[in-house]
CSV table of C-alpha atoms in Angstrom, one decimal:
chain,number,residue,atom,x,y,z
A,1,UNK,CA,-1.7,57.1,-15.9
A,2,UNK,CA,-1.9,53.7,-14.3
A,3,UNK,CA,-5.4,54.6,-13.0
A,4,UNK,CA,-6.7,54.6,-16.6
A,5,UNK,CA,-5.6,51.0,-17.0
A,6,UNK,CA,-7.0,50.0,-13.6
A,7,UNK,CA,-10.4,51.4,-14.7
A,8,UNK,CA,-10.4,49.5,-17.9
A,9,UNK,CA,-9.5,46.2,-16.2
A,10,UNK,CA,-12.2,46.7,-13.6
A,11,UNK,CA,-14.7,47.4,-16.3
A,12,UNK,CA,-13.8,44.8,-18.9
A,13,UNK,CA,-11.7,42.3,-16.9
A,14,UNK,CA,-8.2,41.0,-17.7
A,15,UNK,CA,-7.2,41.4,-21.3
A,16,UNK,CA,-4.3,41.4,-23.8
A,17,UNK,CA,-2.3,44.6,-24.1
A,18,UNK,CA,-3.4,45.1,-27.7
A,19,UNK,CA,-7.0,45.3,-26.7
A,20,UNK,CA,-6.1,47.5,-23.7
A,21,UNK,CA,-4.3,49.9,-26.0
A,22,UNK,CA,-7.3,50.0,-28.3
A,23,UNK,CA,-9.6,50.8,-25.4
A,24,UNK,CA,-7.3,53.5,-24.1
A,25,UNK,CA,-7.4,55.2,-27.5
A,26,UNK,CA,-11.2,54.8,-27.8
A,27,UNK,CA,-12.2,55.8,-24.3
A,28,UNK,CA,-9.6,58.4,-23.4
A,29,UNK,CA,-8.9,59.8,-26.9
A,30,UNK,CA,-5.2,58.9,-26.8
A,31,UNK,CA,-2.9,58.2,-29.7
A,32,UNK,CA,-1.7,54.7,-30.2
A,33,UNK,CA,1.9,55.6,-29.1
A,34,UNK,CA,0.6,57.3,-26.0
A,35,UNK,CA,-1.6,54.3,-25.1
A,36,UNK,CA,1.3,51.9,-25.5
A,37,UNK,CA,3.6,54.1,-23.5
A,38,UNK,CA,1.0,54.1,-20.7
A,39,UNK,CA,0.8,50.3,-20.8
A,40,UNK,CA,4.6,49.9,-20.7
A,41,UNK,CA,4.8,52.1,-17.6
A,42,UNK,CA,1.9,50.5,-15.7
A,43,UNK,CA,2.6,49.7,-12.1
A,44,UNK,CA,1.1,47.6,-9.3
A,45,UNK,CA,-1.8,46.7,-8.9
A,46,UNK,CA,-1.5,46.0,-12.7
A,47,UNK,CA,0.2,42.8,-13.4
A,48,UNK,CA,1.4,41.0,-16.6
A,49,UNK,CA,1.9,37.4,-17.6
A,50,UNK,CA,5.4,37.2,-19.1
A,51,UNK,CA,5.6,33.4,-19.3
A,52,UNK,CA,3.2,32.9,-22.2
A,53,UNK,CA,3.9,34.0,-25.8
A,54,UNK,CA,1.1,36.0,-27.5
A,55,UNK,CA,1.0,37.4,-31.1
A,56,UNK,CA,2.7,40.7,-31.7
A,57,UNK,CA,4.5,40.5,-28.4
A,58,UNK,CA,1.3,41.2,-26.4
A,59,UNK,CA,1.1,40.6,-22.7
A,60,UNK,CA,-1.9,39.5,-20.7
A,61,UNK,CA,-2.9,42.2,-18.2
A,62,UNK,CA,-4.9,41.8,-15.0
A,63,UNK,CA,-5.2,43.4,-11.5
A,64,UNK,CA,-3.8,41.7,-8.5
A,65,UNK,CA,-7.3,41.2,-7.0
A,66,UNK,CA,-8.4,39.4,-10.3
A,67,UNK,CA,-5.7,36.7,-10.1
A,68,UNK,CA,-7.1,33.2,-10.4
A,69,UNK,CA,-10.7,34.4,-10.3
A,70,UNK,CA,-13.3,33.0,-12.8
A,71,UNK,CA,-13.1,36.1,-15.0
A,72,UNK,CA,-9.3,35.8,-15.0
A,73,UNK,CA,-9.5,32.2,-16.1
A,74,UNK,CA,-12.2,32.8,-18.7
A,75,UNK,CA,-10.4,35.7,-20.3
A,76,UNK,CA,-6.9,34.0,-20.2
A,77,UNK,CA,-8.3,31.0,-22.0
A,78,UNK,CA,-10.0,33.2,-24.6
A,79,UNK,CA,-6.7,35.1,-25.1
A,80,UNK,CA,-4.7,31.9,-25.6
A,81,UNK,CA,-7.2,30.6,-28.2
A,82,UNK,CA,-7.2,33.8,-30.2
A,83,UNK,CA,-3.6,34.9,-29.9
A,84,UNK,CA,-1.3,32.2,-28.6
A,85,UNK,CA,-1.4,29.4,-31.1
A,86,UNK,CA,1.3,27.1,-29.6
A,87,UNK,CA,-0.2,27.2,-26.2
A,88,UNK,CA,-3.7,26.5,-27.6
A,89,UNK,CA,-2.3,23.5,-29.4
A,90,UNK,CA,-1.2,22.1,-26.1
A,91,UNK,CA,-4.6,22.7,-24.5
A,92,UNK,CA,-6.3,21.0,-27.4
A,93,UNK,CA,-4.0,17.9,-26.9
A,94,UNK,CA,-5.4,17.7,-23.4
A,95,UNK,CA,-9.0,18.1,-24.5
A,96,UNK,CA,-8.5,15.2,-27.0
A,97,UNK,CA,-7.2,13.1,-24.1
A,98,UNK,CA,-9.9,14.0,-21.5
A,99,UNK,CA,-7.5,16.1,-19.5
A,100,UNK,CA,-4.6,13.8,-19.0
A,101,UNK,CA,-1.5,13.0,-21.2
A,102,UNK,CA,1.5,10.9,-20.3
A,103,UNK,CA,4.8,12.8,-20.4
A,104,UNK,CA,6.3,10.4,-23.0
A,105,UNK,CA,3.4,10.8,-25.4
A,106,UNK,CA,2.6,14.5,-25.2
A,107,UNK,CA,5.5,15.7,-27.5
A,108,UNK,CA,3.9,13.7,-30.3
A,109,UNK,CA,0.5,15.4,-29.8
A,110,UNK,CA,1.8,18.9,-30.0
A,111,UNK,CA,3.9,21.0,-32.4
A,112,UNK,CA,6.8,22.2,-30.3
A,113,UNK,CA,10.2,20.7,-31.2
A,114,UNK,CA,11.9,18.4,-28.7
A,115,UNK,CA,15.3,19.6,-30.0
A,116,UNK,CA,16.7,23.1,-30.4
A,117,UNK,CA,15.2,24.8,-33.4
A,118,UNK,CA,15.7,28.5,-34.3
A,119,UNK,CA,12.6,30.7,-33.8
A,120,UNK,CA,10.7,27.8,-32.1
A,121,UNK,CA,10.1,27.4,-28.4
A,122,UNK,CA,11.2,23.9,-27.1
A,123,UNK,CA,8.6,21.5,-25.8
A,124,UNK,CA,10.2,21.6,-22.4
A,125,UNK,CA,10.0,25.3,-22.3
A,126,UNK,CA,6.3,25.4,-23.3
A,127,UNK,CA,5.6,22.8,-20.5
A,128,UNK,CA,7.5,24.9,-18.0
A,129,UNK,CA,5.5,28.1,-19.0
A,130,UNK,CA,2.2,26.3,-18.8
A,131,UNK,CA,3.0,25.1,-15.4
A,132,UNK,CA,4.1,28.5,-14.2
A,133,UNK,CA,0.7,29.9,-15.3
A,134,UNK,CA,-1.1,27.0,-13.6
A,135,UNK,CA,-2.6,25.8,-16.8
A,136,UNK,CA,-1.2,22.3,-16.5
A,137,UNK,CA,0.0,20.5,-13.5
A,138,UNK,CA,1.9,17.3,-12.6
A,139,UNK,CA,-0.7,14.6,-11.9
A,140,UNK,CA,1.9,11.8,-11.3
A,141,UNK,CA,5.5,10.9,-12.2
A,142,UNK,CA,4.3,9.9,-15.6
A,143,UNK,CA,1.3,12.1,-16.4
A,144,UNK,CA,0.5,15.8,-17.0
A,145,UNK,CA,-3.0,17.0,-16.2
A,146,UNK,CA,-4.9,20.1,-17.5
A,147,UNK,CA,-6.0,22.3,-14.6
A,148,UNK,CA,-9.7,21.9,-13.8
A,149,UNK,CA,-10.5,25.6,-14.6
A,150,UNK,CA,-9.0,25.1,-18.1
A,151,UNK,CA,-11.1,22.0,-18.9
A,152,UNK,CA,-14.3,24.1,-19.0
A,153,UNK,CA,-17.1,21.9,-20.4
A,154,UNK,CA,-14.7,19.2,-21.6
A,155,UNK,CA,-15.1,16.0,-19.5
A,156,UNK,CA,-12.0,14.9,-17.5
A,157,UNK,CA,-11.5,11.2,-17.2
A,158,UNK,CA,-8.1,9.7,-16.4
A,159,UNK,CA,-9.1,6.1,-17.1
A,160,UNK,CA,-10.4,7.1,-20.6
A,161,UNK,CA,-7.1,8.9,-21.2
A,162,UNK,CA,-5.1,5.8,-20.4
A,163,UNK,CA,-7.4,3.8,-22.7
A,164,UNK,CA,-6.9,6.3,-25.5
A,165,UNK,CA,-3.1,6.1,-25.2
A,166,UNK,CA,-3.2,2.3,-25.2
A,167,UNK,CA,-5.2,2.3,-28.4
A,168,UNK,CA,-2.9,4.9,-30.1
A,169,UNK,CA,0.1,2.8,-29.3
A,170,UNK,CA,-1.7,-0.3,-30.7
A,171,UNK,CA,-2.5,1.6,-33.9
A,172,UNK,CA,1.1,2.7,-34.3
A,173,UNK,CA,2.3,-0.9,-33.9
A,174,UNK,CA,-0.2,-2.3,-36.3
A,175,UNK,CA,0.4,0.4,-38.9
A,176,UNK,CA,4.1,-0.2,-38.8
A,177,UNK,CA,3.5,-3.9,-39.3
A,178,UNK,CA,1.2,-3.3,-42.2
A,179,UNK,CA,3.6,-0.8,-43.8
A,180,UNK,CA,6.5,-3.2,-43.5
A,181,UNK,CA,4.4,-6.0,-45.0
A,182,UNK,CA,3.9,-4.0,-48.2
A,183,UNK,CA,7.6,-2.9,-48.2
A,184,UNK,CA,6.7,0.8,-47.6
A,185,UNK,CA,9.2,0.8,-44.6
A,186,UNK,CA,12.0,-1.3,-43.5
A,187,UNK,CA,11.2,-4.4,-41.5
A,188,UNK,CA,11.4,-3.7,-37.7
A,189,UNK,CA,12.9,-0.3,-38.3
A,190,UNK,CA,10.0,1.9,-37.1
A,191,UNK,CA,10.1,4.0,-33.9
A,192,UNK,CA,6.7,4.7,-32.4
A,193,UNK,CA,4.7,5.6,-29.3
A,194,UNK,CA,5.6,5.7,-26.5
A,195,UNK,CA,9.2,5.7,-27.6
A,196,UNK,CA,11.0,8.9,-28.9
A,197,UNK,CA,10.1,8.8,-32.6
A,198,UNK,CA,12.1,11.8,-33.7
A,199,UNK,CA,12.3,13.3,-37.2
A,200,UNK,CA,13.6,16.8,-38.0
A,201,UNK,CA,13.6,18.0,-34.4
A,202,UNK,CA,10.0,17.0,-33.8
A,203,UNK,CA,8.4,13.9,-32.1
A,204,UNK,CA,5.8,11.9,-34.0
A,205,UNK,CA,3.5,9.0,-33.5
A,206,UNK,CA,5.7,6.9,-35.8
A,207,UNK,CA,8.8,7.3,-37.9
A,208,UNK,CA,10.4,4.8,-40.1
A,209,UNK,CA,13.0,4.7,-42.9
A,210,UNK,CA,11.7,3.9,-46.4
A,211,UNK,CA,13.7,2.3,-49.2
A,212,UNK,CA,11.2,2.6,-52.0
A,213,UNK,CA,11.0,5.0,-54.9
A,214,UNK,CA,10.7,8.0,-54.9
A,215,UNK,CA,11.5,8.3,-51.2
A,216,UNK,CA,14.9,6.5,-51.5
A,217,UNK,CA,17.7,8.6,-52.8
A,218,UNK,CA,19.9,6.6,-55.0
A,219,UNK,CA,22.7,9.1,-55.4
A,220,UNK,CA,23.6,9.0,-51.8
A,221,UNK,CA,22.0,5.7,-51.0
A,222,UNK,CA,19.9,7.4,-48.3
A,223,UNK,CA,16.4,6.3,-47.3
A,224,UNK,CA,13.4,8.5,-47.1
A,225,UNK,CA,11.0,8.4,-44.2
A,226,UNK,CA,7.4,7.8,-43.3
A,227,UNK,CA,6.2,10.1,-40.5
A,228,UNK,CA,2.8,9.6,-39.0
A,229,UNK,CA,0.6,10.9,-36.2
A,230,UNK,CA,-2.5,9.4,-34.7
A,231,UNK,CA,-5.8,10.8,-33.6
A,232,UNK,CA,-8.5,8.6,-32.1
A,233,UNK,CA,-11.5,8.8,-29.9
A,234,UNK,CA,-13.7,11.5,-31.5
A,235,UNK,CA,-14.3,13.2,-34.8
A,236,UNK,CA,-11.2,15.1,-35.7
A,237,UNK,CA,-11.8,18.7,-36.4
A,238,UNK,CA,-9.5,21.1,-38.2
A,239,UNK,CA,-8.3,22.2,-34.7
A,240,UNK,CA,-7.5,18.7,-33.8
A,241,UNK,CA,-5.3,18.2,-36.9
A,242,UNK,CA,-3.5,21.5,-36.5
A,243,UNK,CA,-0.6,20.1,-34.4
A,244,UNK,CA,0.3,17.7,-37.3
A,245,UNK,CA,0.0,20.3,-40.0
A,246,UNK,CA,2.1,22.8,-38.0
A,247,UNK,CA,4.9,20.4,-37.8
A,248,UNK,CA,4.7,19.6,-41.5
A,249,UNK,CA,4.7,23.3,-42.4
A,250,UNK,CA,7.8,23.8,-40.3
A,251,UNK,CA,9.9,20.9,-41.7
A,252,UNK,CA,8.9,21.5,-45.3
A,253,UNK,CA,11.0,24.7,-45.1
A,254,UNK,CA,14.1,22.8,-44.1
A,255,UNK,CA,17.0,22.3,-46.6
A,256,UNK,CA,18.7,19.0,-47.2
A,257,UNK,CA,16.0,17.0,-45.3
A,258,UNK,CA,15.4,13.4,-46.5
A,259,UNK,CA,12.2,12.9,-48.6
A,260,UNK,CA,9.3,12.0,-46.3
A,261,UNK,CA,5.8,10.7,-46.7
A,262,UNK,CA,3.3,12.3,-44.3
A,263,UNK,CA,0.5,10.1,-42.9
A,264,UNK,CA,-2.3,11.1,-40.6
A,265,UNK,CA,-3.9,8.1,-39.0
A,266,UNK,CA,-7.4,8.8,-37.7
A,267,UNK,CA,-10.5,7.0,-36.6
A,268,UNK,CA,-13.2,9.5,-37.8
A,269,UNK,CA,-12.9,13.0,-39.1
A,270,UNK,CA,-15.1,15.9,-40.3
A,271,UNK,CA,-15.3,16.6,-44.0
A,272,UNK,CA,-13.6,19.9,-43.5
A,273,UNK,CA,-10.7,18.2,-41.8
A,274,UNK,CA,-10.3,15.7,-44.6
A,275,UNK,CA,-10.3,18.5,-47.1
A,276,UNK,CA,-7.7,20.5,-45.1
A,277,UNK,CA,-5.4,17.4,-44.9
A,278,UNK,CA,-5.7,16.7,-48.6
A,279,UNK,CA,-4.9,20.4,-49.5
A,280,UNK,CA,-1.7,19.9,-47.4
A,281,UNK,CA,-0.8,16.8,-49.5
A,282,UNK,CA,-1.2,14.4,-46.5
A,283,UNK,CA,-2.1,10.8,-46.8
A,284,UNK,CA,-5.2,10.4,-44.7
A,285,UNK,CA,-5.2,6.9,-43.2
A,286,UNK,CA,-8.8,6.2,-42.0
A,287,UNK,CA,-8.1,3.3,-39.6
A,288,UNK,CA,-11.3,1.4,-40.6
A,289,UNK,CA,-10.1,1.5,-44.2
A,290,UNK,CA,-6.6,0.3,-43.6
A,291,UNK,CA,-7.7,-2.5,-41.3
A,292,UNK,CA,-11.4,-3.3,-41.0
A,293,UNK,CA,-14.6,-2.4,-39.1
A,294,UNK,CA,-14.1,-5.2,-36.6
A,295,UNK,CA,-10.6,-3.9,-35.7
A,296,UNK,CA,-11.9,-0.4,-35.2
A,297,UNK,CA,-14.8,-1.6,-33.1
A,298,UNK,CA,-12.5,-3.6,-30.9
A,299,UNK,CA,-10.4,-0.5,-30.2
A,300,UNK,CA,-13.5,1.5,-29.4
A,301,UNK,CA,-14.5,-1.2,-27.0
A,302,UNK,CA,-11.1,-1.0,-25.3
A,303,UNK,CA,-11.5,2.7,-24.8
A,304,UNK,CA,-15.0,2.2,-23.4
A,305,UNK,CA,-13.9,-0.4,-20.9
A,306,UNK,CA,-11.0,1.7,-19.7
A,307,UNK,CA,-13.4,4.7,-19.3
A,308,UNK,CA,-15.8,2.7,-17.1
A,309,UNK,CA,-13.2,0.3,-15.7
A,310,UNK,CA,-14.3,0.3,-12.0
A,311,UNK,CA,-18.0,-0.1,-12.8
A,312,UNK,CA,-17.4,-2.9,-15.4
A,313,UNK,CA,-15.0,-4.9,-13.2
A,314,UNK,CA,-17.4,-4.7,-10.2
A,315,UNK,CA,-20.8,-5.0,-11.9
A,316,UNK,CA,-20.3,-6.3,-15.5
A,317,UNK,CA,-17.1,-8.4,-15.5
A,318,UNK,CA,-18.5,-10.5,-18.3
A,319,UNK,CA,-17.7,-7.6,-20.7
A,320,UNK,CA,-14.1,-7.6,-19.6
A,321,UNK,CA,-13.9,-11.4,-20.0
A,322,UNK,CA,-15.3,-11.0,-23.5
A,323,UNK,CA,-12.7,-8.4,-24.4
A,324,UNK,CA,-9.9,-10.6,-23.0
A,325,UNK,CA,-11.3,-13.6,-25.1
A,326,UNK,CA,-11.3,-11.5,-28.3
A,327,UNK,CA,-7.7,-10.4,-27.7
A,328,UNK,CA,-6.7,-14.0,-27.0
A,329,UNK,CA,-8.1,-15.1,-30.3
A,330,UNK,CA,-6.1,-12.6,-32.2
A,331,UNK,CA,-2.9,-14.7,-32.2
A,332,UNK,CA,-0.8,-12.2,-30.4
A,333,UNK,CA,-1.8,-9.2,-32.4
A,334,UNK,CA,-2.7,-7.1,-29.3
A,335,UNK,CA,0.1,-8.3,-27.1
A,336,UNK,CA,1.5,-4.7,-26.8
A,337,UNK,CA,-1.9,-3.6,-25.3
A,338,UNK,CA,-1.8,-6.2,-22.5
A,339,UNK,CA,0.7,-4.2,-20.4
A,340,UNK,CA,-1.7,-1.3,-20.4
A,341,UNK,CA,-4.5,-3.6,-19.4
A,342,UNK,CA,-2.7,-5.2,-16.5
A,343,UNK,CA,-4.7,-3.2,-13.8
A,344,UNK,CA,-7.9,-4.5,-15.4
A,345,UNK,CA,-6.6,-8.0,-15.2
A,346,UNK,CA,-5.8,-7.6,-11.6
A,347,UNK,CA,-9.2,-6.1,-10.9
A,348,UNK,CA,-10.9,-9.0,-12.7
A,349,UNK,CA,-8.9,-11.5,-10.6
A,350,UNK,CA,-10.1,-9.9,-7.4
A,351,UNK,CA,-13.7,-9.9,-8.6
A,352,UNK,CA,-13.3,-13.7,-9.3
A,353,UNK,CA,-12.1,-14.4,-5.7
A,354,UNK,CA,-15.1,-12.5,-4.2
A,355,UNK,CA,-14.2,-8.8,-4.0
A,356,UNK,CA,-17.5,-6.9,-4.6
A,357,UNK,CA,-16.4,-3.2,-4.7
A,358,UNK,CA,-13.4,-2.2,-6.8
A,359,UNK,CA,-12.0,1.1,-8.0
A,360,UNK,CA,-9.4,1.3,-10.8
A,361,UNK,CA,-6.6,3.9,-10.7
A,362,UNK,CA,-8.2,5.9,-8.0
A,363,UNK,CA,-5.6,8.4,-6.7
A,364,UNK,CA,-5.4,8.8,-2.9
A,365,UNK,CA,-3.3,11.6,-1.5
A,366,UNK,CA,-2.4,12.2,2.1
A,367,UNK,CA,-2.9,15.9,2.6
A,368,UNK,CA,0.1,16.0,5.0
């Protein structure tokens, strides 16, 4: 019986068990129960991925000789996208960050809980499973990296990823200040990236207690909360906003949860994404509208300079100098970003004392 499965996998490549059962029925005139029985008893060289969760308890099947081949990678990625929502959410988080995400920030870009929650896989468990399947890997002590094969046509750029995270942290900081100034949240009470901003077992880009009506509960004198996530760097598609909507859908079913105000802070988004967020009763905070065009343009310039750091420091240092001057004129508004830019400052210093060739954040590994 195993031979029938081998023939299917050789013909069509690795696949989910549901598809395999359908093909067994179609090509060998078997009943559904007989096909599933064959699959459950399959032996070597047929292998199954047990670490990843797929819809309807399916397993991803492949032959030993197909492991880590291009067809294996292509079909596994397709299976995750169609039938493993939580794992696809993680992959999309890496796509939005050009392949690299810091370990502190990743929980806020996905929809797995950071604390135990019934019927939900913990963030730490999802990470472990993705590592087991060689979908993500540890890039450094502080960063995860999406494996090259999983990146596909998406461009990988560590410097840009660092720049995007610096900007997201800045947006969280400025939004918290803006919200406190209009008394929407308590003064200096916000928790935000890169710290652990937890609410209802999940991590967010920003959480803060609110003491205004109708969020504040007078009967128990308990505050409500503002919970926000941040997306920046490209036009947000419905797929890009899914991680936030997933978290909201889960916590809205909780009993005795404090009242909360959901906010999605975004640079640019597609009309379909805007409509989807509105349908889910989310406040869509378009960054340019909350602050201004100059602010948004400066954040975009920060990301651009991070992305091309080595070339700019070596060949166009005047662009870096202009950025530093703009930040200096802001009366401390961007002080939180300076730490992320320290390497650029060092690079600029070495340019000024005569170094002609500089590379920023290049990782050099001794093969031994």
